[in-house]
Coordinates of C-alpha atoms in Angstrom, one line a residue:
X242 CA 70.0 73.2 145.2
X243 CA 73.8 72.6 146.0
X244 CA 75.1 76.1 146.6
X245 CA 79.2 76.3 146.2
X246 CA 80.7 77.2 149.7
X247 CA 82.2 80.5 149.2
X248 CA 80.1 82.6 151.2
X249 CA 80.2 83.4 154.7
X250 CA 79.2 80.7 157.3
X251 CA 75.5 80.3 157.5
X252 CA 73.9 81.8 160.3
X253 CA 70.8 81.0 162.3
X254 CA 68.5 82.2 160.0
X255 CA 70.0 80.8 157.1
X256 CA 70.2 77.6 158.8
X257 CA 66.5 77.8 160.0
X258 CA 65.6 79.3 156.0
X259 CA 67.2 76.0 154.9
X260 CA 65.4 73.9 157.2
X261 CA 61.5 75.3 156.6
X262 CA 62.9 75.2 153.3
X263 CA 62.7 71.7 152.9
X264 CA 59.1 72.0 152.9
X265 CA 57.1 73.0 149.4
X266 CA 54.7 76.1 150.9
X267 CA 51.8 74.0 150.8
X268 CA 53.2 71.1 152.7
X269 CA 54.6 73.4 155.4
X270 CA 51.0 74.9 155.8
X271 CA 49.8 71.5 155.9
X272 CA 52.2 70.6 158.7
X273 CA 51.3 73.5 160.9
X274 CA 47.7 73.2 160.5
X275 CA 47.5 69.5 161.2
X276 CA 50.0 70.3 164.4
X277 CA 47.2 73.0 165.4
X278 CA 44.7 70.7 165.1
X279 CA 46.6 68.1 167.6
X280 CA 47.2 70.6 169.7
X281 CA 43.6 71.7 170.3
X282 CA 42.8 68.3 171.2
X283 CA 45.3 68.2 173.7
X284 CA 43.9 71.2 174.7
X285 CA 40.9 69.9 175.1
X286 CA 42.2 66.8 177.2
X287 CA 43.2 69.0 179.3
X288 CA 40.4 71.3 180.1
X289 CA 41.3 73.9 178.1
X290 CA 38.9 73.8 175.7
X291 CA 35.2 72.7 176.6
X292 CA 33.6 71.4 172.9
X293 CA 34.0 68.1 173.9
X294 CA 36.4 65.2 172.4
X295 CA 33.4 63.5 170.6
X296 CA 32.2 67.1 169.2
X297 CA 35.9 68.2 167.8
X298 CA 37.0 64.2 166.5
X299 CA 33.9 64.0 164.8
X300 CA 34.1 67.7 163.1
X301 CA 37.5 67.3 162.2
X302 CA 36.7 63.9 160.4
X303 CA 33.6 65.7 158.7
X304 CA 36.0 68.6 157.5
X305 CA 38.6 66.7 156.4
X306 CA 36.7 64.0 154.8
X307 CA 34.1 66.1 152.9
X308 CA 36.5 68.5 151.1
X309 CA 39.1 65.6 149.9
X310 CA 35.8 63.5 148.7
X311 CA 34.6 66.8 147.3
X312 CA 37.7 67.5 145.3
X313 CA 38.1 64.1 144.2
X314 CA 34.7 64.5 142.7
X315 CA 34.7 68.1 141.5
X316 CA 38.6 67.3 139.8
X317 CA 36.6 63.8 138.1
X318 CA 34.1 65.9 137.1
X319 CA 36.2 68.8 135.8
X320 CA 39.1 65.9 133.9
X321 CA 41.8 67.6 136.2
X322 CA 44.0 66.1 138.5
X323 CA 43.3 66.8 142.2
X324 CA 44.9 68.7 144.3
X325 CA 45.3 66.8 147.7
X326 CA 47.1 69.1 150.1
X327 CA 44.9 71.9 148.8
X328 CA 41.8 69.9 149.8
X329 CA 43.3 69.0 152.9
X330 CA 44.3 72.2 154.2
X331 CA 40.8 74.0 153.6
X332 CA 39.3 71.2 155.3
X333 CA 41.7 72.0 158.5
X334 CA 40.7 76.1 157.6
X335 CA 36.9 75.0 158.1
X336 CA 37.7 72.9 161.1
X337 CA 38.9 76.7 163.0
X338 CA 36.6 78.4 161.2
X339 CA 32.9 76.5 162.2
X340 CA 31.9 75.5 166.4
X341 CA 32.6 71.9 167.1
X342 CA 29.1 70.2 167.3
X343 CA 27.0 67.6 166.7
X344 CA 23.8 69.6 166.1
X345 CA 22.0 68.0 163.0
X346 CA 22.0 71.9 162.1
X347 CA 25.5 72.6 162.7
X348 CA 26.8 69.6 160.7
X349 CA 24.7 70.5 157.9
X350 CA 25.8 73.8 157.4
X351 CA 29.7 72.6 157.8
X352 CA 29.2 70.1 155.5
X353 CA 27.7 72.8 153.4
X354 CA 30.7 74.7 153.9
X355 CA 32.6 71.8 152.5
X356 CA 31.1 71.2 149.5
X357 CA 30.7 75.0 148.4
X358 CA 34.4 75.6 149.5
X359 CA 36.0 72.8 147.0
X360 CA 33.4 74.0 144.2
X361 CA 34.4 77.6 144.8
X362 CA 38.1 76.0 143.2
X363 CA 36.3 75.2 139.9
X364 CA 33.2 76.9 139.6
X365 CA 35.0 80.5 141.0
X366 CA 38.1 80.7 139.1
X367 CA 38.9 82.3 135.5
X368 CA 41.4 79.9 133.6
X369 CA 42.4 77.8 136.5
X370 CA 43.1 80.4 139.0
X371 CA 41.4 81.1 142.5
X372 CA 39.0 84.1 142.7
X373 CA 38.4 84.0 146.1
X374 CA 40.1 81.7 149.2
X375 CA 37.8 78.7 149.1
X376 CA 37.4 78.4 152.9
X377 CA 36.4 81.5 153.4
X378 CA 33.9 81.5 150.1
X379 CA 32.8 78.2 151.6
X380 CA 31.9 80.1 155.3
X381 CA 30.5 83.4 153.6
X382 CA 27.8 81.5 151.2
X383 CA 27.1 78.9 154.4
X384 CA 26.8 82.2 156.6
X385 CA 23.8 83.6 154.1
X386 CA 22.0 80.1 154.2
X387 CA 21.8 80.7 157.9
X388 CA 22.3 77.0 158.8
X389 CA 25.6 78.0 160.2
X390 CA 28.2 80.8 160.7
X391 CA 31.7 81.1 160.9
X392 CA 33.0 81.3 164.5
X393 CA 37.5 81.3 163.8
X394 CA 37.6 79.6 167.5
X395 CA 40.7 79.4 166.8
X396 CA 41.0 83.0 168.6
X397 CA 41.5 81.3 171.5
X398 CA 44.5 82.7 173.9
X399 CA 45.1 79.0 175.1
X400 CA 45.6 77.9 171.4
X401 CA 48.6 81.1 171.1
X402 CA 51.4 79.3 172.3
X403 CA 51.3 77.3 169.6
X404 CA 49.4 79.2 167.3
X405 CA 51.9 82.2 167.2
X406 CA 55.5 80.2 166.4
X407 CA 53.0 78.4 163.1
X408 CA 51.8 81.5 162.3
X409 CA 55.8 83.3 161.7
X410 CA 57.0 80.0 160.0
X411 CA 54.4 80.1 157.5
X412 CA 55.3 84.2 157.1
X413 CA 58.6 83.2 157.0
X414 CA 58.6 80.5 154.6
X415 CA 55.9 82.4 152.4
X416 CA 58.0 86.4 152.7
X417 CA 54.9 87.9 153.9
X418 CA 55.8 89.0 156.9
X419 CA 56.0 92.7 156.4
X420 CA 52.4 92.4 154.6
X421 CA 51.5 90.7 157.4
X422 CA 52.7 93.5 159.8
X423 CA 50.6 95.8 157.8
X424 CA 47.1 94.1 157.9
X425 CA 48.0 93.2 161.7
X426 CA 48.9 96.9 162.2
X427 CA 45.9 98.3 160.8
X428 CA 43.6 95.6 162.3
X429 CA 44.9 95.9 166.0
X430 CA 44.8 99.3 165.5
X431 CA 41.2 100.1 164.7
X432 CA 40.0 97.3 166.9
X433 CA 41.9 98.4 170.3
X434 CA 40.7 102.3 169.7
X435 CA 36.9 101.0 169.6
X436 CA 37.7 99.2 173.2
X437 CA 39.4 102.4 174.1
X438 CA 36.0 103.9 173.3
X439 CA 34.1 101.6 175.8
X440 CA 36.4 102.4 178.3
X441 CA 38.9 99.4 178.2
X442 CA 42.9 100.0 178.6
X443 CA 45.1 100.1 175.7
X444 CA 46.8 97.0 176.7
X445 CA 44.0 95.1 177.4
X446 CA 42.8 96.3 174.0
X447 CA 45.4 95.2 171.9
X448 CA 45.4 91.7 173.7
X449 CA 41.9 91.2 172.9
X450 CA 42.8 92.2 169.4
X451 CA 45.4 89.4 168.9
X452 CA 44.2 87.3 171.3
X453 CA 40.5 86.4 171.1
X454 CA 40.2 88.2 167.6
X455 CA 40.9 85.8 164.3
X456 CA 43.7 88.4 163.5
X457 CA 46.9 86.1 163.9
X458 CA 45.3 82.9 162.0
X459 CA 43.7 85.1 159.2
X460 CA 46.8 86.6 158.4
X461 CA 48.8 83.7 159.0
X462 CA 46.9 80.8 156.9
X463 CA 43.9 82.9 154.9
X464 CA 45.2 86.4 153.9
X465 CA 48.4 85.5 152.6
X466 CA 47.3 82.3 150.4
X467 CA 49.5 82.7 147.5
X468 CA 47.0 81.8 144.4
X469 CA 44.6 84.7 145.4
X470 CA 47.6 87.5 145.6
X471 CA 48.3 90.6 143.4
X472 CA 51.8 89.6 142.3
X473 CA 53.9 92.8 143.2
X474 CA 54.9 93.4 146.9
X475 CA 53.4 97.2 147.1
X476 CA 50.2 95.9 145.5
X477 CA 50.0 93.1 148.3
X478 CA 50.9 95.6 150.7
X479 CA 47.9 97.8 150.0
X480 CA 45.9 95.2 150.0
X481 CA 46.5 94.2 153.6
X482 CA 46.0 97.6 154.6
X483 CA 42.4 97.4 153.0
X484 CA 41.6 94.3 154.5
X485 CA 42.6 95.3 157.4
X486 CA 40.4 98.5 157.6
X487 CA 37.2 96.0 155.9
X488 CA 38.5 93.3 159.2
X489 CA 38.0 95.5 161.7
X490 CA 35.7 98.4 161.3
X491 CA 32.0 97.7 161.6
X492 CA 29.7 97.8 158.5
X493 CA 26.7 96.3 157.5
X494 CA 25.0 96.3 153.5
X495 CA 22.1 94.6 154.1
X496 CA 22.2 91.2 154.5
X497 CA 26.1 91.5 154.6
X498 CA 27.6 92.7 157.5
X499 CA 31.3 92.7 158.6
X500 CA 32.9 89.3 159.0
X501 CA 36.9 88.1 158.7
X502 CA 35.6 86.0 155.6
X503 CA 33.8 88.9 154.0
X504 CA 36.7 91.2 154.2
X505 CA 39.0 88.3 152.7
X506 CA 36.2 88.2 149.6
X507 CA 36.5 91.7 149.3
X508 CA 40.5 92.0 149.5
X509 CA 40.3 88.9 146.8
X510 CA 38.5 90.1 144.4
X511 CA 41.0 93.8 144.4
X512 CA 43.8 91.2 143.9
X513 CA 42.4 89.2 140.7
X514 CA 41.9 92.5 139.4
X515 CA 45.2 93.9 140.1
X516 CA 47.1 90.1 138.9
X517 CA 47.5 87.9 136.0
X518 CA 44.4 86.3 135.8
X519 CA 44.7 83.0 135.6
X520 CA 46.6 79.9 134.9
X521 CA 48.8 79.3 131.7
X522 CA 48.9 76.5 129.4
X523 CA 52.4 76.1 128.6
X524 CA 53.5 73.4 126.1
X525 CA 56.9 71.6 126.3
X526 CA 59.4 72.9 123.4
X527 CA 62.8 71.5 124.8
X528 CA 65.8 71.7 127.1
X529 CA 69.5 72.0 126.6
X530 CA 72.0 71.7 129.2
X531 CA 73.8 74.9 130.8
X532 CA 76.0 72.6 132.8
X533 CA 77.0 69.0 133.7
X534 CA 74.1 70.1 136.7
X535 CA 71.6 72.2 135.2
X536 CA 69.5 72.9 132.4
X537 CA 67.5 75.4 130.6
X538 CA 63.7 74.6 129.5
X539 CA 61.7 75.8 127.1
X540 CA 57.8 76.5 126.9
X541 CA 55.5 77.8 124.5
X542 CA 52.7 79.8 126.5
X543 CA 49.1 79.6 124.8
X544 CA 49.1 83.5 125.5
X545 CA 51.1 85.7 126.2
X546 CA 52.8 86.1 129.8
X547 CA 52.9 89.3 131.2
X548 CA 56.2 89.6 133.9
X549 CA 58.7 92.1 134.3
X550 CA 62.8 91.0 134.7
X551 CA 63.8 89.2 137.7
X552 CA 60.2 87.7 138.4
X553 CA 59.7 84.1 139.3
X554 CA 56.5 81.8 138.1
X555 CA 54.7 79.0 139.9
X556 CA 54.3 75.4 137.9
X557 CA 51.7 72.8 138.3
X558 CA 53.5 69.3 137.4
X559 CA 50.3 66.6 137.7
X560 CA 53.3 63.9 136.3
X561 CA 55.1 63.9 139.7
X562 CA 54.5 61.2 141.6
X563 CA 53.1 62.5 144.9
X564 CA 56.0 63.8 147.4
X565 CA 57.1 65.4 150.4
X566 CA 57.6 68.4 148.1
X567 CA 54.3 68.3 146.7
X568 CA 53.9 69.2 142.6
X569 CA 54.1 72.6 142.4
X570 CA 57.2 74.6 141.9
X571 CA 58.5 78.3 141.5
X572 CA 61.2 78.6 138.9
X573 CA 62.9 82.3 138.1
X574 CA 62.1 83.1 134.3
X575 CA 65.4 83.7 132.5
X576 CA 64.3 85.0 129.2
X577 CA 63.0 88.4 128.1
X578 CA 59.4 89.3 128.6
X579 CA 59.4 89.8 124.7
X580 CA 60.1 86.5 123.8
X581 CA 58.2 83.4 122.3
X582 CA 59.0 80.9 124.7
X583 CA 59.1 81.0 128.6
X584 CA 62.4 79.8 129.9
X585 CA 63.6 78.5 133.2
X586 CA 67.0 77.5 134.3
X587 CA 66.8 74.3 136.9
X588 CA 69.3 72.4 138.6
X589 CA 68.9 68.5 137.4
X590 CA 71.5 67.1 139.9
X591 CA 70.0 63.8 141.9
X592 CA 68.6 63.6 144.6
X593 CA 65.2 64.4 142.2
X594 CA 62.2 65.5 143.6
X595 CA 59.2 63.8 142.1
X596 CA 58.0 67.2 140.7
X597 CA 61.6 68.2 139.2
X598 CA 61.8 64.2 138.2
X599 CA 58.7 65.1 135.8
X600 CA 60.3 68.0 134.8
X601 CA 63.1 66.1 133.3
X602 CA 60.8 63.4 131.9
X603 CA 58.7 65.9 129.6
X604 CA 58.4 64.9 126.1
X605 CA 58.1 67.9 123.0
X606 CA 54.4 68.8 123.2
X607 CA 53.8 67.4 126.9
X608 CA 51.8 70.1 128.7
X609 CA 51.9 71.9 132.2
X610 CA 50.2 74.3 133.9
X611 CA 52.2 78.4 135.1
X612 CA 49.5 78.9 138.0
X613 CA 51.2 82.2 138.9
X614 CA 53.5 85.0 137.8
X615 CA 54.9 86.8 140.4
X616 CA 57.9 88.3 142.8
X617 CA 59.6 91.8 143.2
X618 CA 63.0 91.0 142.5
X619 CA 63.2 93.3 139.8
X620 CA 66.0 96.3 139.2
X621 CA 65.4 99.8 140.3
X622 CA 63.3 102.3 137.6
X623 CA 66.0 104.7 137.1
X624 CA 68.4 103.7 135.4
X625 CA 70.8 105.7 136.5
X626 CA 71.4 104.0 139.8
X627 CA 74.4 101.6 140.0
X628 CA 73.6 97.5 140.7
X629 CA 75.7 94.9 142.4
X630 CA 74.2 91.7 141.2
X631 CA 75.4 88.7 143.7
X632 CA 74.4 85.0 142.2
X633 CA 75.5 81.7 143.9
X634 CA 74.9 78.5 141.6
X635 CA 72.3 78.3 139.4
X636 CA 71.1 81.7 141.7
X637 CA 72.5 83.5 138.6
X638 CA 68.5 82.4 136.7
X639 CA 66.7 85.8 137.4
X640 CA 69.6 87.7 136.7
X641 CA 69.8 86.2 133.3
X642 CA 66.2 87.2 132.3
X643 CA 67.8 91.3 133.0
X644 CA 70.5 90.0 130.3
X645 CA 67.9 88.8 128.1
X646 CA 65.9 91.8 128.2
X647 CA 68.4 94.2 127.5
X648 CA 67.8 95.7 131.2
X649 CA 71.3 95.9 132.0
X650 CA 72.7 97.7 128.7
X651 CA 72.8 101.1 129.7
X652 CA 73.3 100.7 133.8
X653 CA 76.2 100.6 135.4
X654 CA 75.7 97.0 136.7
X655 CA 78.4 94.5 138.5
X656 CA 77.7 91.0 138.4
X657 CA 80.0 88.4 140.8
X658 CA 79.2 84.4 140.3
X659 CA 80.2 82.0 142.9
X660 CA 80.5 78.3 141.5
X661 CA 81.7 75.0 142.6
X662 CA 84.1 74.7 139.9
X663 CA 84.4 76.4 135.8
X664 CA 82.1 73.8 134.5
X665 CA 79.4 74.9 137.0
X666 CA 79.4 78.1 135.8
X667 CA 75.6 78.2 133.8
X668 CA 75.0 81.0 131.3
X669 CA 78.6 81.4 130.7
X670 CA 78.3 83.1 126.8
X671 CA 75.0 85.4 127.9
X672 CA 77.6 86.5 131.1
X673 CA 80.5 86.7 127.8
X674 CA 78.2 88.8 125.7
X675 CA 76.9 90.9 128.4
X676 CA 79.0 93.9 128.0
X677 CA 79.0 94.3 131.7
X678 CA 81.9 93.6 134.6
X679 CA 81.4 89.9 135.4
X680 CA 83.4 88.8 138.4
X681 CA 83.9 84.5 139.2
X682 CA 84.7 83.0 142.3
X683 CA 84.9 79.4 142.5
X684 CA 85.1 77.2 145.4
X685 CA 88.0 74.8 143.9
X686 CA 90.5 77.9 143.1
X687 CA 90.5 77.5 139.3
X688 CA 90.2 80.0 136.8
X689 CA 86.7 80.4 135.1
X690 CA 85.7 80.2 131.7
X691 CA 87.4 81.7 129.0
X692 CA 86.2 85.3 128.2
X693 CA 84.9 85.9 132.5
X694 CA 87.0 87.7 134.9
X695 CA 88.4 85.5 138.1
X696 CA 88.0 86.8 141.6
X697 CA 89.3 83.9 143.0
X698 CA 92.7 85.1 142.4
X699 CA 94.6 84.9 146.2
X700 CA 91.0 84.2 147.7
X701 CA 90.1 80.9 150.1
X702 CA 87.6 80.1 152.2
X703 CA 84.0 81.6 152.4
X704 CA 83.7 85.0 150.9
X705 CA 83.3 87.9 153.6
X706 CA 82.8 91.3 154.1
X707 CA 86.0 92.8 153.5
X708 CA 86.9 90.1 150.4
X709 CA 83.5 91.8 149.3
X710 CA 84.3 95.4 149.6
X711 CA 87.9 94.7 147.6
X712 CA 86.1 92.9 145.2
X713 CA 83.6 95.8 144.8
X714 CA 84.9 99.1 146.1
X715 CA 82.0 101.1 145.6
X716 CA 79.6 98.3 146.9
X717 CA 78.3 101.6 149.3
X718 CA 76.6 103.1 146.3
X719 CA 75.1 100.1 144.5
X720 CA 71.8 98.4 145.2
X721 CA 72.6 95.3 146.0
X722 CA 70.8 91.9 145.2
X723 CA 71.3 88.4 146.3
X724 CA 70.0 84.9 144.7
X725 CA 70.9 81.6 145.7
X726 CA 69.8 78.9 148.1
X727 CA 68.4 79.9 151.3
X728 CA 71.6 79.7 153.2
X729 CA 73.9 81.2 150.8
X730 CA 71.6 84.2 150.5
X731 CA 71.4 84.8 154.5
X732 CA 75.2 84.5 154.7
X733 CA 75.4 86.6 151.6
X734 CA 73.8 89.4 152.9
X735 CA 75.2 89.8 155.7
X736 CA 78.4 89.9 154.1
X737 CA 76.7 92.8 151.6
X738 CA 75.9 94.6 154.9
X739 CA 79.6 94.5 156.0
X740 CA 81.3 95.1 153.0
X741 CA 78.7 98.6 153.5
X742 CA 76.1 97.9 151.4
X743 CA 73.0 100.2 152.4
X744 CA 70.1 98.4 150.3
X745 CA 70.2 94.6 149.7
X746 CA 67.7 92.6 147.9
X747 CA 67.0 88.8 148.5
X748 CA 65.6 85.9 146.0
X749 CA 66.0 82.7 148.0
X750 CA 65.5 79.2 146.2
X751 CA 63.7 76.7 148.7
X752 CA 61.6 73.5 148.2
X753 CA 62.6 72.3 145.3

C-alpha cells in the first residue's frame, strides 16, 4: 500500500514492520521454519546435534513429502484447492516435533503423524475452519497408537540462537507478542517453581524452562496459529494463560497425560467455542471505485457475519496464481455489521499481487472463501470518552465501518486523513455526511475535497508531534488510533506519543 508521506520519518521499527511485512504470515512462517530446519543441519555438521545426517535428511524428506502428498490427495478428494504452504509448514512442525530416525517403528508412526495431521484439516473442521492445529492433532492421535511420541527436539539450547530471533519475527509479524508473554509467563513460571522444589536455582530453572522445554517454539509457531484463535485479544489472552497452566503442570486422565500437544488440543477446542466457527461463503456482488487507486467490493455472505466496527476478515482467493504473497489476505470490513453485503475497501494500484490480481478479476456470482473474522481495533464501550481517529491512505477502511454503523454519532470523535493528493482521498461523501470534525492533510499542499476541512493549510513536510498537538489540542484526552501501512503507523505513533497522547491504538496493513 503506497502510504502519502506526511508523517514523521519512519523509524527502525517501522522500517523493520515494512520489511517482515513483505511477507503474507504464512510465507514468513514458512521462511523461518525452513531456515530452522538448515540450521539444525548445520548443527549437526558440526557436532552439535548427534541424530545423524542420514537420520534428519531422510525425516525431513518423509515429513515434508507425506503431508504435501497427503494434502494434495485429501484437497482431490474433498474438490478443494490445496493449500501448499499450509502442508508445507506442518510437515516442518512434525519434523521438530518426532526423533530423527530410521527405525521401521519410528518412521511408521511419523508417517502416521503425517497422514492424520493433513486429514485433521478436513475431517476436524466445521465449515472450513481448523478445530484443532493439525500438527499437533497429528502427534496426539500418533502418541495414543504408541508407535511413536512427540519429542519437540527442537528444545535444544544449541538450536536458540537461531530459534529465538524466528520466534519474535513471527510474534512480531503475527501481534502476538503480548499473548505470547502471557503463555510464556505462566509456563516458565510453574515449570521453574517445580525445579525450585527439587532443589535447583531459580536461574537454572527458568533456563531449563526456555531452554530445553518446547516453550519458545510452541508459542512461537503452534500456539499462536491464526485459524484456531478466539478472535478478540482478551479472549486470546486468557487462552494463553490456560495453556500455559495445561503446558506445564503435570496431570494425567488415564491414558492422557500432560503433553505440549495435548494442552494445544485443549486451548483449541476453548477457542472454536469462543470464535466464529467457521469459514464463509461469500459470493461476488460488485465493486465501484473510491478513487483513481482504490476500490470498494461487495459480497453477499451465505450467513450472516458476526463482527463488531473496526474488525478485519481473512479471504481465501484459490484464483491467484501462486505468489510470494501466498492467497490469502486480511481486508478491514467497512460496512455496518447490520448490513446485507460485506464490504472491503482495497487499494488496486499495480504492482498486483496475484491474490489482489484475482480480486480485481472477479466476475458477479464468482465465489470466495472469509476463513476468519477477527482483530480488536474497535472504539472504547463508553461512549462518552473522546476519539482521535488517525488514517493514512486507504488506512481510513476500518474507520469507515464506525461511520457505517452509526458508532460515531453520539461521540465526540476527530478524524484527520492524510492523502497523496484530493483525488486520493477514498470515502470522501461518508467523511461529508459524517457529522463529525474531519481534518485533510495532503502531501501535494492542495485543498481537499469540497465539503472536508484542510489541515494542510501553512503545513510541509512529514506531520510531527507538535503539527499534531495544534492540529488537535486536546489530543491528551482522546484515545487515539492509527491505521495505515506499517511504516506510516510506527511513525504515526510516535508522533501521537509526542503530541501527548496517553493511549494509542495500532491497525497496520502488511502483505498485501
Amino acid at each position: 500500500m503506497d502510504t502519502p508521506q506526511t508523517g514523521p520519518a519512519p523509524s527502525l521499527t517501522g522500517r523493520i514492520s515494512t520489511a517482515v511485512g513483505r511477507f503474507t504470515m504464512y510465507r514468513l512462517i514458512l521462511v523461518v521454519l525452513a531456515v530452522l530446519a538448515a540450521y539444525s543441519l548445520l548443527l549437526n555438521v558440526l557436532g552439535w546435534l548427534t541424530f545423524g545426517i542420514p537420520e534428519m535428511l531422510a525425516h525431513l524428506a518423509l515429513c515434508l513429502g507425506l503431508t504435501y502428498a497427503a494434502n494434495r490427495a485429501l484437497a482431490a478428494l474433498f474438490r478443494v484447492n490445496p493449500h501448499t504452504e499450509s502442508s508445507l509448514i506442518t510437515g516442518l512442525l512434525l519434523y521438530f516435533l518426532f526423533w530423527p530416525s530410521l527405525q521401521p517403528r519410528d518412521l511408521a508412526g511419523v508417517a502416521l503423524a503425517c497422514v492424520l495431521a493433513s486429514a485433521s484439516k478436513y475431517a476436524l473442521a466445521w465449515r472450513g475452519r481448523h478445530i484443532f492445529n493439525p500438527a499437533a492433532a497429528g502427534a496426539f492421535a500418533t502418541g495414543l497408537t504408541g508407535l511413536n511420541i512427540a519429542t519437540w527436539w527442537a528444545a535444544t539450547p544449541a538450536m536458540l540462537w537461531v530459534l529465538v530471533p524466528g520466534v519474535l519475527v513471527v510474534l512480531h509479524r503475527t501481534r502476538k507478542v503480548l499473548m505470547a508473554s502471557v503463555f510464556t509467563g505462566a509456563a516458565t513460571a510453574i515449570i521453574t517453581l517445580e525445579l525450585l522444589r527439587s532443589g535447583m536455582t531459580a536461574g537454572m530453572g527458568v533456563w531449563q524452562a526456555l531452554a530445553q522445554r518446547p516453550v519458545l517454539f510452541f508459542v512461537g509457531f503452534m500456539l499462536t496459529e491464526p485459524l484456531t484463535l478466539p478472535p478478540r485479544r482478551p479472549q486470546q489472552l486468557a487462552l494463553a494463560a490456560v495453556v500455559g497452566v495445561l503446558f506445564a503442570v503435570p496431570w494425567n486422565l488415564g491414558i492422557v497425560a500432560n503433553s505440549p500437544e495435548a494442552a494445544l488440543l485443549a486451548g483449541n477446542l476453548l477457542a472454536f467455542l469462543a470464535g466464529q466457527r467457521g469459514a464463509v461463503k461469500l459470493r461476488f456482488a460488485g465493486s465501484r471505485p473510491l478513487t483513481p487507486t482504490t476500490a470498494e467490493f461487495s459480497f453477499e455472505p451465505a450467513r450472516p457475519v458476526r463482527f463488531l466496527p473496526g474488525q478485519y476478515m481473512e479471504l481465501d482467493l484459490p484464483q491467484a496464481r501462486p505468489d510470494g504473497k501466498g492467497r490469502r489476505r486480511v481486508f478491514s470490513l467497512t460496512g455496518s455489521p447490520g448490513e446485507r453485503l460485506v464490504k472491503f475497501g482495497v487499494r488496486t494500484a499495480g504492482p498486483l499481487s496475484a491474490a489482489k490480481a484475482a480480486l480485481l478479476a472477479l466476475q458477479p456470482g464468482d465465489e470466495v472463501t472469509a476463513t476468519a473474522v477477527g482483530g480488536d481495533f474497535v472504539l472504547p464501550r463508553d461512549p462518552r470518552r473522546p476519539v482521535l481517529l488517525i488514517a493514512a491512505g486507504i488506512g481510513i477502511t476500518p474507520f469507515v465501518s464506525h461511520l457505517s454503523s452509526g458508532a460515531l454519532r453520539e461521540r465526540d470523535a476527530v478524524l484527520l486523513l492524510l492523502a497523496r493528493s484530493a483525488d486520493e482521498v477514498a470515502y470522501a461523501e461518508e467523511l461529508r455526511t459524517s457529522g463529525m470534525r474531519v481534518l485533510v492533510r495532503l502531501a501535494d499542499g492542495s485543498d481537499p475535497p469540497a465539503g472536508l476541512a484542510s489541515a494542510s493549510a501553512g503545513a510541509s513536510g512529514r506531520l510531527d508531534g507538535t503539527a499534531l498537538a495544534a492540529l488537535v489540542p486536546d489530543i491528551d484526552r482522546r484515545e487515539v488510533y492509527v491505521s495505515g501501512s506499517p511504516a506510516s503507523v510506527a511513525s504515526l505513533r510516535r508522533a501521537a506519543r509526542r503530541a501527548g497522547a496517553r493511549r494509542v491504538r495500532t491497525d497496520s496493513f502488511s502483505g498485501y
